Amino acid sequence: MTTKIEDRFIPLTKWNKYHPWPSLAGLRHLAFYRDTNGFHVCLRKVGRRLLISEKTFLEWLDKQNAQVKVHASHEPRK
């Protein structure tokens, strides 16, 4: 479930002023592996600063949850 939100770009280090999750360490992990986990769609780099698109992050999170549901629906191997 997503709420309608205007897109705003939040500096990675200020994310927790607006949202309790994920932690700064978790965001840094996602940002470090952004090219392999698809998180690059949520980020914009301005100089050395990483900004997170709030709207795109929520959409990315929904997509990740949908993929987990698909994998969980398969029967376990025997």
Coordinates of N, CA and C in Angstrom, one line a residue:
M1 N 0.8 -1.2 0.0 CA 0.0 0.0 0.0 C 0.9 1.2 0.0
T2 N 0.7 2.1 -1.0 CA 1.4 3.3 -1.0 C 0.5 4.5 -0.8
T3 N 1.0 5.5 -0.1 CA 0.3 6.7 0.0 C 0.7 7.7 -1.0
K4 N -0.2 8.5 -1.4 CA 0.2 9.5 -2.4 C 1.1 10.5 -1.8
I5 N 2.2 10.7 -2.4 CA 3.2 11.6 -1.8 C 3.9 12.4 -2.9
E6 N 4.1 13.7 -2.7 CA 4.8 14.5 -3.7 C 6.3 14.1 -3.6
D7 N 6.9 14.1 -4.8 CA 8.3 13.6 -4.8 C 9.2 14.7 -4.2
R8 N 10.0 14.3 -3.3 CA 11.0 15.2 -2.8 C 12.3 14.4 -2.7
F9 N 13.4 15.1 -2.8 CA 14.7 14.5 -2.7 C 15.3 14.8 -1.3
I10 N 15.6 13.8 -0.6 CA 16.1 13.9 0.8 C 17.5 13.4 0.8
P11 N 18.4 14.2 1.4 CA 19.8 13.8 1.5 C 19.9 12.4 2.3
L12 N 20.7 11.5 1.9 CA 20.8 10.2 2.5 C 21.0 10.4 4.0
T13 N 21.8 11.3 4.4 CA 22.1 11.4 5.9 C 21.0 12.1 6.7
K14 N 20.0 12.6 6.0 CA 18.9 13.3 6.7 C 17.6 12.4 6.6
W15 N 17.7 11.2 6.0 CA 16.5 10.4 5.7 C 15.7 10.1 7.0
N16 N 16.4 9.8 8.1 CA 15.8 9.4 9.3 C 15.1 10.6 10.1
K17 N 15.3 11.8 9.6 CA 14.5 12.9 10.1 C 13.0 12.8 9.6
Y18 N 12.8 12.1 8.5 CA 11.5 12.0 7.9 C 10.9 10.6 8.0
H19 N 11.8 9.6 8.0 CA 11.3 8.2 8.1 C 12.2 7.4 9.1
P20 N 11.5 6.6 9.9 CA 12.2 5.8 10.9 C 13.0 4.6 10.3
W21 N 12.6 4.2 9.1 CA 13.2 3.0 8.5 C 13.5 3.3 7.0
P22 N 14.6 2.8 6.5 CA 15.7 2.1 7.0 C 16.7 3.0 7.7
S23 N 17.5 2.4 8.5 CA 18.5 3.2 9.2 C 19.5 3.8 8.3
L24 N 20.3 4.7 8.8 CA 21.4 5.3 7.9 C 22.3 4.2 7.4
A25 N 22.7 3.3 8.3 CA 23.6 2.2 7.9 C 23.0 1.3 6.8
G26 N 21.7 1.0 6.9 CA 21.0 0.3 5.9 C 20.9 1.0 4.6
L27 N 20.7 2.3 4.6 CA 20.7 3.1 3.4 C 22.0 3.1 2.7
R28 N 23.1 3.2 3.6 CA 24.4 3.2 3.0 C 24.7 1.9 2.3
H29 N 24.3 0.8 2.9 CA 24.4 -0.5 2.3 C 23.7 -0.5 0.9
L30 N 22.5 -0.1 0.9 CA 21.7 -0.1 -0.3 C 22.4 0.8 -1.4
A31 N 22.9 2.0 -1.0 CA 23.5 2.9 -1.9 C 24.8 2.3 -2.4
F32 N 25.6 1.6 -1.6 CA 26.9 1.0 -2.0 C 26.7 0.0 -3.1
Y33 N 25.6 -0.8 -2.9 CA 25.3 -1.9 -3.9 C 24.2 -1.5 -4.9
R34 N 24.0 -0.2 -5.1 CA 22.9 0.3 -5.9 C 22.8 -0.3 -7.3
D35 N 24.0 -0.6 -7.9 CA 24.0 -1.1 -9.3 C 23.6 -2.6 -9.4
T36 N 23.7 -3.3 -8.3 CA 23.3 -4.7 -8.3 C 22.0 -5.0 -7.7
N37 N 21.5 -4.1 -6.8 CA 20.2 -4.3 -6.2 C 19.1 -3.4 -6.8
G38 N 19.4 -2.6 -7.8 CA 18.4 -1.8 -8.4 C 18.1 -0.5 -7.7
F39 N 18.8 -0.2 -6.6 CA 18.5 1.0 -5.8 C 18.9 2.3 -6.5
H40 N 19.7 2.1 -7.6 CA 20.2 3.3 -8.3 C 19.0 4.2 -8.8
V41 N 17.8 3.6 -9.0 CA 16.7 4.3 -9.5 C 16.2 5.3 -8.5
C42 N 16.5 5.1 -7.2 CA 16.1 6.0 -6.2 C 17.0 7.1 -5.9
L43 N 18.2 7.1 -6.4 CA 19.3 8.0 -6.0 C 19.6 9.1 -7.1
R44 N 20.0 10.2 -6.7 CA 20.5 11.3 -7.5 C 21.8 11.8 -6.8
K45 N 22.8 11.9 -7.6 CA 24.1 12.4 -7.0 C 24.3 13.8 -7.4
V46 N 24.5 14.7 -6.4 CA 24.8 16.1 -6.7 C 26.1 16.4 -6.0
G47 N 27.1 16.5 -6.8 CA 28.5 16.6 -6.2 C 28.8 15.3 -5.5
R48 N 29.1 15.4 -4.2 CA 29.4 14.2 -3.4 C 28.2 13.8 -2.6
R49 N 27.1 14.5 -2.7 CA 25.9 14.3 -1.9 C 25.0 13.3 -2.6
L50 N 24.5 12.3 -1.9 CA 23.5 11.4 -2.4 C 22.1 11.8 -1.9
L51 N 21.2 12.0 -2.9 CA 19.8 12.4 -2.6 C 18.9 11.2 -2.9
I52 N 17.9 10.9 -2.0 CA 17.0 9.8 -2.3 C 15.6 10.4 -2.7
S53 N 15.1 9.9 -3.8 CA 13.8 10.3 -4.2 C 12.8 9.5 -3.4
E54 N 12.0 10.3 -2.6 CA 11.1 9.6 -1.6 C 10.0 8.8 -2.4
K55 N 9.5 9.4 -3.4 CA 8.4 8.7 -4.2 C 9.0 7.4 -4.8
T56 N 10.2 7.5 -5.5 CA 10.8 6.4 -6.2 C 11.2 5.3 -5.2
F57 N 11.6 5.7 -4.0 CA 12.0 4.8 -3.0 C 10.8 3.9 -2.6
L58 N 9.7 4.5 -2.3 CA 8.5 3.8 -2.0 C 8.0 2.9 -3.1
E59 N 8.1 3.3 -4.3 CA 7.8 2.4 -5.5 C 8.8 1.3 -5.6
W60 N 10.1 1.5 -5.3 CA 11.1 0.5 -5.4 C 10.8 -0.5 -4.3
L61 N 10.4 0.0 -3.1 CA 10.2 -0.9 -2.0 C 9.0 -1.8 -2.3
D62 N 7.9 -1.3 -2.9 CA 6.8 -2.1 -3.3 C 7.2 -3.2 -4.3
K63 N 8.1 -2.8 -5.2 CA 8.5 -3.8 -6.2 C 9.3 -4.9 -5.6
Q64 N 10.2 -4.5 -4.6 CA 10.9 -5.6 -3.9 C 10.0 -6.5 -3.1
N65 N 9.0 -6.0 -2.5 CA 8.0 -6.8 -1.8 C 7.3 -7.7 -2.7
A66 N 6.9 -7.2 -3.9 CA 6.2 -8.1 -4.9 C 7.1 -9.2 -5.3
Q67 N 8.4 -9.0 -5.5 CA 9.3 -10.0 -5.9 C 9.4 -11.1 -4.8
V68 N 9.4 -10.7 -3.6 CA 9.5 -11.6 -2.5 C 8.3 -12.5 -2.4
K69 N 7.1 -11.9 -2.6 CA 5.9 -12.7 -2.6 C 5.9 -13.7 -3.7
V70 N 6.4 -13.4 -4.9 CA 6.4 -14.3 -6.0 C 7.3 -15.5 -5.7
H71 N 8.5 -15.2 -5.1 CA 9.4 -16.3 -4.7 C 8.9 -17.1 -3.6
A72 N 8.1 -16.5 -2.7 CA 7.6 -17.2 -1.5 C 6.4 -18.1 -1.9
S73 N 5.8 -17.8 -3.1 CA 4.6 -18.6 -3.5 C 5.1 -20.0 -4.1
H74 N 6.3 -20.1 -4.5 CA 6.8 -21.4 -5.1 C 6.9 -22.4 -4.0
E75 N 6.7 -23.6 -4.3 CA 6.8 -24.7 -3.3 C 8.3 -24.9 -3.0
P76 N 8.6 -25.3 -1.8 CA 10.0 -25.6 -1.4 C 10.5 -26.8 -2.1
R77 N 11.8 -26.8 -2.3 CA 12.4 -28.0 -2.9 C 12.4 -29.2 -2.0
K78 N 12.4 -30.4 -2.6 CA 12.4 -31.6 -1.7 C 13.8 -32.2 -1.9

